[in-house]
Coordinates of C-alpha atoms in Angstrom, one line a residue:
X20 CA 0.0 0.0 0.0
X21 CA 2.5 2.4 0.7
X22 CA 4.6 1.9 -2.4
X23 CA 1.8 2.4 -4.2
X24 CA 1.1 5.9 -2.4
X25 CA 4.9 6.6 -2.6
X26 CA 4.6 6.6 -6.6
X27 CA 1.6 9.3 -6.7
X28 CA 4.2 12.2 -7.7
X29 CA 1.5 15.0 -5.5
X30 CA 2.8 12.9 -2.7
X31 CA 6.8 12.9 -3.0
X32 CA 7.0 16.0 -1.3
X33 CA 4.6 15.5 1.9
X34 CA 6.7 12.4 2.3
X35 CA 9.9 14.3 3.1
X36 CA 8.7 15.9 6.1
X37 CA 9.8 14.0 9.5
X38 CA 7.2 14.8 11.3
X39 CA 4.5 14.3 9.2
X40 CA 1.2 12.4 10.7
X41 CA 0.8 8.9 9.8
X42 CA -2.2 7.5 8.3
X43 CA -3.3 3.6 8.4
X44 CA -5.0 1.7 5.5
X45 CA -5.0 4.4 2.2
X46 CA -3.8 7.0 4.4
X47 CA -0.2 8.8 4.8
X48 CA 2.4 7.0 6.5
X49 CA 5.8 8.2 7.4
X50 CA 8.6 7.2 5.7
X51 CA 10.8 4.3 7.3
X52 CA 14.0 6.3 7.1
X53 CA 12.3 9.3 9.0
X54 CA 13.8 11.3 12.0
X55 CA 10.7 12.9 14.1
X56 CA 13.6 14.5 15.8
X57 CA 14.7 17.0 13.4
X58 CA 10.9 18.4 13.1
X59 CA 10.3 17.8 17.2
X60 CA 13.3 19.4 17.8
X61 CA 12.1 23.0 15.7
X62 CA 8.6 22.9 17.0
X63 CA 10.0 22.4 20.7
X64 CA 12.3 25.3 20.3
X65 CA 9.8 27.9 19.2
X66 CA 6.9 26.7 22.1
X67 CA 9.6 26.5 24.5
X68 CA 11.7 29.3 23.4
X69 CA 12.6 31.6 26.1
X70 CA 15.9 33.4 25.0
X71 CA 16.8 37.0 26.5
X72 CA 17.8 39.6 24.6
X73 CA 21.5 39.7 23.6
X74 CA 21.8 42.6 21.2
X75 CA 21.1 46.0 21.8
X76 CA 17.5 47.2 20.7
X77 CA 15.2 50.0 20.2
X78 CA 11.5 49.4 20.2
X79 CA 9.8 52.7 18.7
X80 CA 6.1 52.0 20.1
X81 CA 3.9 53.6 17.8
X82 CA 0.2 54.5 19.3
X83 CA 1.8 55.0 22.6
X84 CA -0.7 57.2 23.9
X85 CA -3.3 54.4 23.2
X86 CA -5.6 51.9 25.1
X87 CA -3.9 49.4 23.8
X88 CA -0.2 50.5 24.7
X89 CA -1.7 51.5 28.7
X90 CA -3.3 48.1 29.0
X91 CA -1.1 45.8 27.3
X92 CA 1.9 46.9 25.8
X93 CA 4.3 48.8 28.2
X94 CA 2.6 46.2 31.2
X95 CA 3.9 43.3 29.5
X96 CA 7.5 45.1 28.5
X97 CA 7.5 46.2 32.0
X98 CA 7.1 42.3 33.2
X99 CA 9.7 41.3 30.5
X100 CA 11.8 44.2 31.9
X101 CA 11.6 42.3 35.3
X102 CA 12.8 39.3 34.3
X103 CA 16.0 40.6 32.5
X104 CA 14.4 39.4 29.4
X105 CA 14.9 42.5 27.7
X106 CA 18.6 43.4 29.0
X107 CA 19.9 47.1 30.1
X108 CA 20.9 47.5 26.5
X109 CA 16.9 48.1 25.9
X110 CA 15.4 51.1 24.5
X111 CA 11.5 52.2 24.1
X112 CA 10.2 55.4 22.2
X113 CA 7.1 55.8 22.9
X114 CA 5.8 57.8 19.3
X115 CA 3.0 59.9 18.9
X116 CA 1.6 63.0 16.9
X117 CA 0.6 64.4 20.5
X118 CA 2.9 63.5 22.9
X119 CA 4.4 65.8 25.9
X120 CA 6.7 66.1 28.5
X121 CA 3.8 64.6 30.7
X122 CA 4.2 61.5 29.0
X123 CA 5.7 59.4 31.7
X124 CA 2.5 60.9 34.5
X125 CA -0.5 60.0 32.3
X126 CA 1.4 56.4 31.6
X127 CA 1.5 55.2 35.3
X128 CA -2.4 56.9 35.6
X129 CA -3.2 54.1 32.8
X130 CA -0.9 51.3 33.4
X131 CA -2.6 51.6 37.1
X132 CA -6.2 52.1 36.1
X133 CA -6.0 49.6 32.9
X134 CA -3.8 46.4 34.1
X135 CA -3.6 47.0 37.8
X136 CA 0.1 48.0 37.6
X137 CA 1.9 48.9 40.9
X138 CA 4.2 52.3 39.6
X139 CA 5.6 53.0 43.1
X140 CA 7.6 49.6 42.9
X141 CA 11.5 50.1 42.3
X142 CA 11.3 48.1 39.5
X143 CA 8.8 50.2 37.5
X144 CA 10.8 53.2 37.5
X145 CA 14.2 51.2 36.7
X146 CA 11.8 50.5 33.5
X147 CA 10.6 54.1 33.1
X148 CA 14.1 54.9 32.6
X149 CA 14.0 53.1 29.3
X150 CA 11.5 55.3 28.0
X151 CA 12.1 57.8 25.5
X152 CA 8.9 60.0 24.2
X153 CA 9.0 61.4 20.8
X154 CA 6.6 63.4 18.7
X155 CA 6.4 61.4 15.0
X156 CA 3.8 62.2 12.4
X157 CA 3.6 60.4 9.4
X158 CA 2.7 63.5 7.4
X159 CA 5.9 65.2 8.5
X160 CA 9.0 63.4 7.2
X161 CA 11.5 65.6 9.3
X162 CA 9.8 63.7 12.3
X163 CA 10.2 60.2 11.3
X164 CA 14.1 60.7 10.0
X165 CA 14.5 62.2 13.7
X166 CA 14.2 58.4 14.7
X167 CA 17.5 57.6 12.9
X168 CA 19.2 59.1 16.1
X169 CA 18.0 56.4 18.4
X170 CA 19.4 53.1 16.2
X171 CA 22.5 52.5 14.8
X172 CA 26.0 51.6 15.8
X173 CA 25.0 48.2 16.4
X174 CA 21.4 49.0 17.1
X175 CA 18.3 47.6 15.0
X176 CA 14.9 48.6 15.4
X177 CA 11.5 47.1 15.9
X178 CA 9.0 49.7 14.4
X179 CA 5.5 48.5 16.4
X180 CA 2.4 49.9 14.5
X181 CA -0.4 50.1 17.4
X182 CA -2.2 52.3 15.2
X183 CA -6.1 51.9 12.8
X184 CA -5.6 50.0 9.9
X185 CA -6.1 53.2 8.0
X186 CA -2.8 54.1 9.5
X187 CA -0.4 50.8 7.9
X188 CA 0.1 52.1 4.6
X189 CA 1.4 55.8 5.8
X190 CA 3.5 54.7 8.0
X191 CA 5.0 52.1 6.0
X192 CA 5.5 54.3 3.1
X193 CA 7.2 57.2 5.6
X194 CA 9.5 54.8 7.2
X195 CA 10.3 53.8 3.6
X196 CA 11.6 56.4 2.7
X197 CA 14.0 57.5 5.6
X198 CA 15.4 53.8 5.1
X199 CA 14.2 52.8 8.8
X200 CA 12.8 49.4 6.8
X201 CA 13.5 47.8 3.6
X202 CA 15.4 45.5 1.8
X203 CA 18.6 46.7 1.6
X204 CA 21.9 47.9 4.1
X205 CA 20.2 48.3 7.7
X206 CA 17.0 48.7 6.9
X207 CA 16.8 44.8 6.1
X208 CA 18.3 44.4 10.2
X209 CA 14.5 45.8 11.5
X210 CA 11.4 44.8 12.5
X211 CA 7.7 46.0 11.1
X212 CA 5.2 45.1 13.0
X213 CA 1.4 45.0 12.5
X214 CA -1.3 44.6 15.2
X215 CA -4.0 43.7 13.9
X216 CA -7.0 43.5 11.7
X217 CA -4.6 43.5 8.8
X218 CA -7.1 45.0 6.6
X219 CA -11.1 44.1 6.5
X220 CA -11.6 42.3 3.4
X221 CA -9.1 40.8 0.8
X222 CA -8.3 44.1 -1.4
X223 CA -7.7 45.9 1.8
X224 CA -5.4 43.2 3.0
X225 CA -4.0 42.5 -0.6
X226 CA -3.3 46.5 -1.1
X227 CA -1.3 46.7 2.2
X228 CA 0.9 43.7 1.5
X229 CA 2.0 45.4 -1.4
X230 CA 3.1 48.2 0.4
X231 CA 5.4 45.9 2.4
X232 CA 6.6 44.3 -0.2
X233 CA 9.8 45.7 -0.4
X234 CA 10.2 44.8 2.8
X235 CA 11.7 41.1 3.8
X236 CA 8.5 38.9 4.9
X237 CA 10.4 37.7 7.5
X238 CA 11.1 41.1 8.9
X239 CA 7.3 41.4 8.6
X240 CA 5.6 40.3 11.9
X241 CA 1.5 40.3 12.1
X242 CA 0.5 40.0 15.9
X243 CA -2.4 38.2 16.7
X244 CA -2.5 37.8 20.3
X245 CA -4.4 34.3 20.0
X246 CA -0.9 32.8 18.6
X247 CA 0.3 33.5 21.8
X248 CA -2.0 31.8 23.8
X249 CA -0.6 28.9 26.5
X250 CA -3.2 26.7 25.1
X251 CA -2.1 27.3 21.3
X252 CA 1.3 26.4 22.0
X253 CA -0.2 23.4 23.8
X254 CA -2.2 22.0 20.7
X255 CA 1.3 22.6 18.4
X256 CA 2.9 20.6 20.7
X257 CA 0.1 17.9 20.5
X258 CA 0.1 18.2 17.3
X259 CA 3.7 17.7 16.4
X260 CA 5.8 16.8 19.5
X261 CA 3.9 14.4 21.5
X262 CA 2.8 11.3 19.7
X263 CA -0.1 9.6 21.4
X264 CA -2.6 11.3 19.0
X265 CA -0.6 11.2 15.5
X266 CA -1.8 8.0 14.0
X267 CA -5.7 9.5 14.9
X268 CA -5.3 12.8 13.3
X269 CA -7.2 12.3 9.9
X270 CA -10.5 11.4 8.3
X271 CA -10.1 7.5 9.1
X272 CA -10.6 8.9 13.1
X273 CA -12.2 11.7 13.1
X274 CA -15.7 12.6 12.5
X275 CA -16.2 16.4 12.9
X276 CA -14.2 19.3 14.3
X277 CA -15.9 21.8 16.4
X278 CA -14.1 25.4 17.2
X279 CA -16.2 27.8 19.4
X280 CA -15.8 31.0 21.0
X281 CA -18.3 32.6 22.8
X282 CA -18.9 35.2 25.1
X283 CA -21.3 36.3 28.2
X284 CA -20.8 39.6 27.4
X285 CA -22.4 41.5 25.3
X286 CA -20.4 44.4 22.7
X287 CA -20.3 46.8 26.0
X288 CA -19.8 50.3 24.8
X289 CA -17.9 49.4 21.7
X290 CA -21.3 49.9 19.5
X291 CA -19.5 52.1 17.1
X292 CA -16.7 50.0 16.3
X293 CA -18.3 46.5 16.3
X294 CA -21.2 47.6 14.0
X295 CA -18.9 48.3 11.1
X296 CA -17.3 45.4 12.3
X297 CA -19.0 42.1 13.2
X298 CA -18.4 38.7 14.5
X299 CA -17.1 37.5 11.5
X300 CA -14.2 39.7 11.3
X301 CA -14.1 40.6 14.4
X302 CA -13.4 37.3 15.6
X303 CA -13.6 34.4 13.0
X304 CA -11.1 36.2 10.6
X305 CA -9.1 37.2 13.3
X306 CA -8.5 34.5 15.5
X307 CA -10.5 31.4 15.0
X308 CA -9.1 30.6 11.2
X309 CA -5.4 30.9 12.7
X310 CA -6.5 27.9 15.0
X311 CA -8.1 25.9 12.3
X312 CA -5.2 26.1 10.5
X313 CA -3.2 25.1 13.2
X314 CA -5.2 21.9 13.5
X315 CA -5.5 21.2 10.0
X316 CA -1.6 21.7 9.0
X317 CA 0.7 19.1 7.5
X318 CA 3.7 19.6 10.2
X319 CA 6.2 22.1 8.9
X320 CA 9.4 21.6 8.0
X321 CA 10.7 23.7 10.7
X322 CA 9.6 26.3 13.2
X323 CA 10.7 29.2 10.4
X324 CA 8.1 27.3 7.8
X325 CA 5.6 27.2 10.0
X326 CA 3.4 30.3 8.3
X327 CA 3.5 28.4 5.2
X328 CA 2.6 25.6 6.5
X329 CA -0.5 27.1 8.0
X330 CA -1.7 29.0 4.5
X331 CA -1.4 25.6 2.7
X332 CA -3.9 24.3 5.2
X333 CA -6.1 27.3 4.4
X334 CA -6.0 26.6 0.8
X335 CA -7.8 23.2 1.2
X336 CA -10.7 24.9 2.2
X337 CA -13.6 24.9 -0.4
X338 CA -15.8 27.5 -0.8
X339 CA -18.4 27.6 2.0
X340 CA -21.2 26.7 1.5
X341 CA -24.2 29.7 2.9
X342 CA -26.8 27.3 3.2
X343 CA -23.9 25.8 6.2
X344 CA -24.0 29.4 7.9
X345 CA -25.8 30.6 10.3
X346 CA -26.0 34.9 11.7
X347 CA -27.6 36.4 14.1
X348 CA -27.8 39.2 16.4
X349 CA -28.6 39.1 20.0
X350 CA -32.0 41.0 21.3
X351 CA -31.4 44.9 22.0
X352 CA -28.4 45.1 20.0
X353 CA -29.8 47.9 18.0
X354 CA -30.4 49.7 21.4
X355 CA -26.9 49.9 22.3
X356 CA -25.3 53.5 21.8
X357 CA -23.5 54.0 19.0
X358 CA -25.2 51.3 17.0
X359 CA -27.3 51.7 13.8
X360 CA -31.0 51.1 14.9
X361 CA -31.5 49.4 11.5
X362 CA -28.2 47.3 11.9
X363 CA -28.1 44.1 10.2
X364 CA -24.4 43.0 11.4
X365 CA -24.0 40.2 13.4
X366 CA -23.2 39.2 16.7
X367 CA -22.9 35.8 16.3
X368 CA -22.0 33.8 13.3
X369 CA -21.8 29.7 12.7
X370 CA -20.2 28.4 9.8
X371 CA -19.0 24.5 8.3
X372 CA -15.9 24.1 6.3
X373 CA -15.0 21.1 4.8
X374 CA -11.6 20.6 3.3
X375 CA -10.1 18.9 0.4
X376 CA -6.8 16.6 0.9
X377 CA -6.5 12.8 1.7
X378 CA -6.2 13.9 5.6
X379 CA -9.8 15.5 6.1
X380 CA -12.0 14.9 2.9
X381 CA -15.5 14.5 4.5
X382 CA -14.5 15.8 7.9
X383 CA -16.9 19.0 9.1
X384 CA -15.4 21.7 10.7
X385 CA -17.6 24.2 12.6
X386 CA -16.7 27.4 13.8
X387 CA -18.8 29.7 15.7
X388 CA -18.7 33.0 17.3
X389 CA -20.8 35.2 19.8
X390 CA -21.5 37.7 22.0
X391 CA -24.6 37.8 24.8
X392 CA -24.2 33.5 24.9
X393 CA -24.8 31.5 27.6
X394 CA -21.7 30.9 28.8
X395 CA -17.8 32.3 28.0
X396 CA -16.3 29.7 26.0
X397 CA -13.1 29.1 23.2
X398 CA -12.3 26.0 22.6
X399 CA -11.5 23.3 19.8
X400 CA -13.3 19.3 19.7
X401 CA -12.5 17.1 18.0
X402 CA -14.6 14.4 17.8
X403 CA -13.3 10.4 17.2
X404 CA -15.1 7.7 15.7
X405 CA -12.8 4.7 17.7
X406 CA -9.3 5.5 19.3
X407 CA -5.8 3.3 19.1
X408 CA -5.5 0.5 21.3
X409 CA -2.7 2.3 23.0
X410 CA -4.7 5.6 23.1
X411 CA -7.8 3.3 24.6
X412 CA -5.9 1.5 27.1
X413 CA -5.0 4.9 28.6
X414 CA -8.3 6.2 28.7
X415 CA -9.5 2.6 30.0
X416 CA -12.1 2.0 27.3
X417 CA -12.5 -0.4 24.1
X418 CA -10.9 1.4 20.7
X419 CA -13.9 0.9 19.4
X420 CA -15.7 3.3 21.6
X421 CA -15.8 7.3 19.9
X422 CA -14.2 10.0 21.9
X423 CA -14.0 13.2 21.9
X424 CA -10.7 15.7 22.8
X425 CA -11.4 19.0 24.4
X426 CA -8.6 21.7 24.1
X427 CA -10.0 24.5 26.1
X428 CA -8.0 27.7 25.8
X429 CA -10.2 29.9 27.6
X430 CA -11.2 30.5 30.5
X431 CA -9.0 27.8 31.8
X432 CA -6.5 26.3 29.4
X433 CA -6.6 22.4 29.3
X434 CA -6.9 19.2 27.2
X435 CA -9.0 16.6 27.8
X436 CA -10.1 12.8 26.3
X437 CA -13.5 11.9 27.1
X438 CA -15.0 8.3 26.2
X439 CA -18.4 7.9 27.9
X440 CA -18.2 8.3 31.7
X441 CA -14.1 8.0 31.3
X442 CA -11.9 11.4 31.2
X443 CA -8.2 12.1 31.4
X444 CA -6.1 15.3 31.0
X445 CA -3.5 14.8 28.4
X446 CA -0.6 17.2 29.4
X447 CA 1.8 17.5 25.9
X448 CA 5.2 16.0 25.6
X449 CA 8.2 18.0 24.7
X450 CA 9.4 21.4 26.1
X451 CA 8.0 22.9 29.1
X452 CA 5.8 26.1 28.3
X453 CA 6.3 29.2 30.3
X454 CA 3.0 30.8 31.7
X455 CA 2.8 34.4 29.8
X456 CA 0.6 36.5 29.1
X457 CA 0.5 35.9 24.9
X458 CA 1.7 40.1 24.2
X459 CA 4.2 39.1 26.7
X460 CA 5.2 35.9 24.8
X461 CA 4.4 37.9 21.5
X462 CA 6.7 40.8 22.0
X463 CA 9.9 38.9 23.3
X464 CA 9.4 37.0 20.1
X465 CA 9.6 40.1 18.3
X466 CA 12.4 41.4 19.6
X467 CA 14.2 38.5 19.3
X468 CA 12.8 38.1 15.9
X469 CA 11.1 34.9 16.1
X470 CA 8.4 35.0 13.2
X471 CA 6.9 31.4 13.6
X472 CA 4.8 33.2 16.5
X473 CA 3.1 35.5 13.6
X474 CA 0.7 35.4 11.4
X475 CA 2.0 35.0 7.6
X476 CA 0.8 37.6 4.4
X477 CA -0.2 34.3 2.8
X478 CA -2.6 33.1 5.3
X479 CA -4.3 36.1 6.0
X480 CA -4.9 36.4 2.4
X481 CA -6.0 32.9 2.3
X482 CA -8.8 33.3 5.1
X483 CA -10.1 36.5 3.6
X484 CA -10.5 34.0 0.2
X485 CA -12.5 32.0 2.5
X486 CA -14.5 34.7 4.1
X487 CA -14.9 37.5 1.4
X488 CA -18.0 35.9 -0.3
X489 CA -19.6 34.8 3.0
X490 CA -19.3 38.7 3.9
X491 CA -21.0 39.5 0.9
X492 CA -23.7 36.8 1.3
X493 CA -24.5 39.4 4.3
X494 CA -24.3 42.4 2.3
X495 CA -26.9 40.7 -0.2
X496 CA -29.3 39.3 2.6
X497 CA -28.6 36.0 0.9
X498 CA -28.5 34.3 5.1
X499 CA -30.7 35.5 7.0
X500 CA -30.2 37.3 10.0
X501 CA -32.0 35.5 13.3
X502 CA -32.6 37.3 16.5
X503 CA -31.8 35.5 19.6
X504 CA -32.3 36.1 23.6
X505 CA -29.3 36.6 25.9
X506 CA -27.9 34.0 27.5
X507 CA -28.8 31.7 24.3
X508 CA -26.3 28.4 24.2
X509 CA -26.8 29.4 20.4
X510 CA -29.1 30.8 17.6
X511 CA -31.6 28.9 15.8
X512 CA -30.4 26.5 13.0
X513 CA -27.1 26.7 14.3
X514 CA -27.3 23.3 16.1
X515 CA -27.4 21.2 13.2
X516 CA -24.0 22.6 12.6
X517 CA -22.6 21.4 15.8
X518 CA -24.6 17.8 16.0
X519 CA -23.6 14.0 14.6
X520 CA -24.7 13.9 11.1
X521 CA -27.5 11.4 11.0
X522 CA -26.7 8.6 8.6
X523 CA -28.5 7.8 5.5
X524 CA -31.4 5.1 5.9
X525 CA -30.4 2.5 2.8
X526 CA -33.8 0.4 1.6
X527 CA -33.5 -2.4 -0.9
X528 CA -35.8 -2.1 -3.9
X529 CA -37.3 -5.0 -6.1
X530 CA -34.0 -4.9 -8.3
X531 CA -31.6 -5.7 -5.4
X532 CA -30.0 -2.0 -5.8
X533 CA -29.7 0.1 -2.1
X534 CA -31.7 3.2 -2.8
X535 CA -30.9 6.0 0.0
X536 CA -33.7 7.4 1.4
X537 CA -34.1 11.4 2.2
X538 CA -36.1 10.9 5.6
X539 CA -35.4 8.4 8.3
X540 CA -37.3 5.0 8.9
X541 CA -38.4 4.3 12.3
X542 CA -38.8 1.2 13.2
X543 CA -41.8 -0.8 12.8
X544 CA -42.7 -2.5 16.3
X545 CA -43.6 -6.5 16.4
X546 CA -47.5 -5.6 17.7
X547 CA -47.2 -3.4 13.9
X548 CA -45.8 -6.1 12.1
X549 CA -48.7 -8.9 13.3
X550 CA -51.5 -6.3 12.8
X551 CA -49.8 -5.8 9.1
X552 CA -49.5 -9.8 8.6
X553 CA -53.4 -10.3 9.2
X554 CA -54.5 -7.8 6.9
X555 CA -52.5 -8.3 4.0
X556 CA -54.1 -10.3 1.8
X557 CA -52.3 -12.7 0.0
X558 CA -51.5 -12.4 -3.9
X559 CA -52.8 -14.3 -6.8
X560 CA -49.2 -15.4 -7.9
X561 CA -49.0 -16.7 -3.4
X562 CA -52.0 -18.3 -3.2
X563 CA -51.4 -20.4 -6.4
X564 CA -48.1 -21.3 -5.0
X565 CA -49.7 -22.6 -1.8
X566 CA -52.0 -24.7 -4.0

């Protein structure tokens, strides 16, 4: 069987990879000659990486004065700081149109009132010392060339856009041209960083990765805080360290795939910005296709290949189906301030995705999103027809028995096997994983320049392929939007996205041939069958035969 997969030529490739998941029967099996090590090895090393700082560095923060900077940013540099993560070598401007001599007052005020920060501490004001504030506009070029002063001699830079999407493409173009990034002499030493959205639909997205693309993509790093969640590093590791689960990880196994998020809350005071923006790309773009990727993904070649290896998952998905999405919109939305009391964006949205490939042809994978739900969830199921024998006698349960794996990621990050009344917590071979805060883990990985933490120009272009057309399925009214009460587990007709697929009923017709039929037969009970017997009367062509 496997010389005869070996000579498909689409398949020559795949089999190269060390770490590659095996397959039973007409699935993929690694080669005999591999070395899991080499791949193990690269994966461990960026979960588990925790290398300080060696070189000097200057971080030029730009959005400084923002919500985002007071209640995530300069906390989790200050932590980093702590640690001697960062080294004494560290510098920070903090850049901004507006931005006084004040600076350093109104940061502890926010730092304190946003992330609970204690500022009187010895080691806070060690880190304010690293702090350098600078007034930058990108419509005034003598500004940004005054940044030059604060890198070279050894020094690279790490250019963080906090900043609107609207914002990307100035800035890009203004650092340009001073020669703080590029391709060439020591522009191609620094850092461009993007926090995202990266764009709301794919020509926005397209438009500013052409601006970058003079620019090295690996000097290109696309935060999504979500990659650098303790429970995303967990499922990686899963995934491609431990091996309990490798030989389970494909259509043969697995019956559906299930990837939730949903919230309590409600959009609280953000009215203005979630109705232009919805749950869709609010959340689903955002976050939730970077972890079906992730659990869709051949392994990558190394840690450095790992973006790629995420957008070729991504491009296996077929184009989704609307009748397979569901919208809706929680009651008294349209009250909330800010909001358009004719709004027709959603709060919630349910989707299926199936895939093309030999590893998950036929397998459904739902993905949901919500606000004003019944409960604050995010997690990822996926559900098993039968286990291993090894993977069984763990659990203490027949392999024939289904099974489901839980890997919860919020509000407590876990993984679990379930198999009827039987449950244990798998904990992930390989390297052990630091508890940070993901803009923690995000920005040391930055600094250090660790891009297999980041989101790739390739894959967000991919998932906007995906998404684009559902988007304008909403535009059009094509899926309707439902109303639903607070505290819902779930709209209306999203359910049957999230539910066993019932099986086809097969009859047998006078020819022999199955014939599958559309609704499903219930049984017929044996008081039914006697009452049938005595009424039936008996044909011409029976009765002559009992004659």
């Amino acid at each position: 069987m496997l010389q005869s997969f070996c000579s498909m030529p689409q398949h020559r490739g795949i089999l190269s990879l060390a770490l590659i998941l095996s397959f039973s029967l007409s699935f993929l099996s690694p080669p005999a000659d591999a070395n899991p090590s080499t791949h193990a090895d690269s994966i461990a090393a960026l979960v588990g990486d925790e290398s300080k700082l060696e070189s000097a560095k200057t971080l030029v923060l730009f959005g400084a004065t923002g919500d985002l900077a007071g209640r995530k940013l300069f906390p989790s540099l200050h932590k980093l700081h702590q640690q001697g993560m960062l080294g004494d070598s560290f510098r920070i401007v903090a850049a901004s149109p507006r931005i006084g001599e004040d600076f350093k007052t109104s940061l502890r005020e926010r730092v304190s009132t946003l992330a609970g920060v204690d500022v009187s501490t010895a080691s806070w004001k060690k880190f304010e010392t690293l702090i350098v504030p600078q007034t930058v506009s990108f419509d005034d070029q003598a500004s940004v060339e005054r940044l030059k002063k604060h890198l070279g001699k050894g020094r690279s830079g790490v250019f963080y856009l906090a900043l609107p999407t609207a914002a990307f493409e100035p800035a890009v173009i203004a650092l340009s041209k001073s020669n703080l990034v590029g391709n060439t002499g020591s522009a191609a030493k620094n850092t461009l960083v993007f926090e995202k959205p990266f764009g709301n639909n794919l020509k926005e997205t397209r438009k500013l990765g052409d601006a970058t693309k003079n620019i090295p993509e690996d000097r290109v790093m696309r935060m999504d805080h979500y990659l650098g969640k303790q429970s995303v590093l967990s499922l990686m590791s899963l995934r491609f360290i431990d091996k309990r689960l490798e030989g389970m990880w494909n259509r043969q196994y697995v019956s559906r795939v299930e990837i939730s998020a949903t919230e309590k809350l409600d959009i609280q005071g953000r009215g203005g910005f979630y109705d232009k923006t919805g749950a869709m790309r609010d959340f689903v773009q955002g976050h939730l296709m970077q972890v079906l990727s992730i659990v869709a993904m051949e392994a990558p070649g190394s840690a450095s290949k790992l973006r790629d290896a995420k957008a070729e998952s991504l491009k296996l998905v077929q184009p989704i189906d609307t009748s397979k999405v569901v919208r809706g919109q929680y009651q008294g939305y349209r009250q909330t301030e800010g909001v358009n009391p004719r709004s027709t964006t959603e709060s919630y949205v349910a989707l299926q995705a199936q895939l093309r490939g030999q590893r998950w042809q036929g397998v459904p994978f739902a993905i949901e999103s919500g606000k004003a739900l019944s409960e604050k969830r995010t997690q990822v199921k996926v559900h098993f027809k039968s286990l291993e024998p090894g993977v069984a006698r763990e659990l203490g349960v027949s392999p024939g028995q289904p099974a489901v794996l839980t890997i919860a990621i919020d509000p407590k990050a876990e993984i679990t096997l379930r198999s009827g009344n039987k449950e244990i917590t798998i904990q992930p071979t390989g390297p052990e994983i630091k508890e940070r805060e993901p803009y923690e883990r995000l920005l040391l990985a930055a600094v250090t320049g660790s891009q297999g933490l980041f989101a790739g120009r390739s894959e967000i272009e991919q998932s906007w392929k995906i998404l684009d057309p559902v988007a304008r399925s909403f535009r059009l009214n094509q899926v309707p939007l439902s109303d639903y009460k607070r505290s819902s587990k779930r709209p209306r007709g999203a359910k049957k996205l999230f539910t066993k697929a019932r099986p086809i009923q097969m009859l047998t017709g006078k020819t022999g041939k199955t014939i599958p039929s559309k609704k499903r037969v219930r049984p017929v009970s044996k008081a039914a069958k006697r009452k049938i017997s005595a009424t039936k009367k008996p044909s011409p062509g029976r009765v002559r035969r009992l004659r």
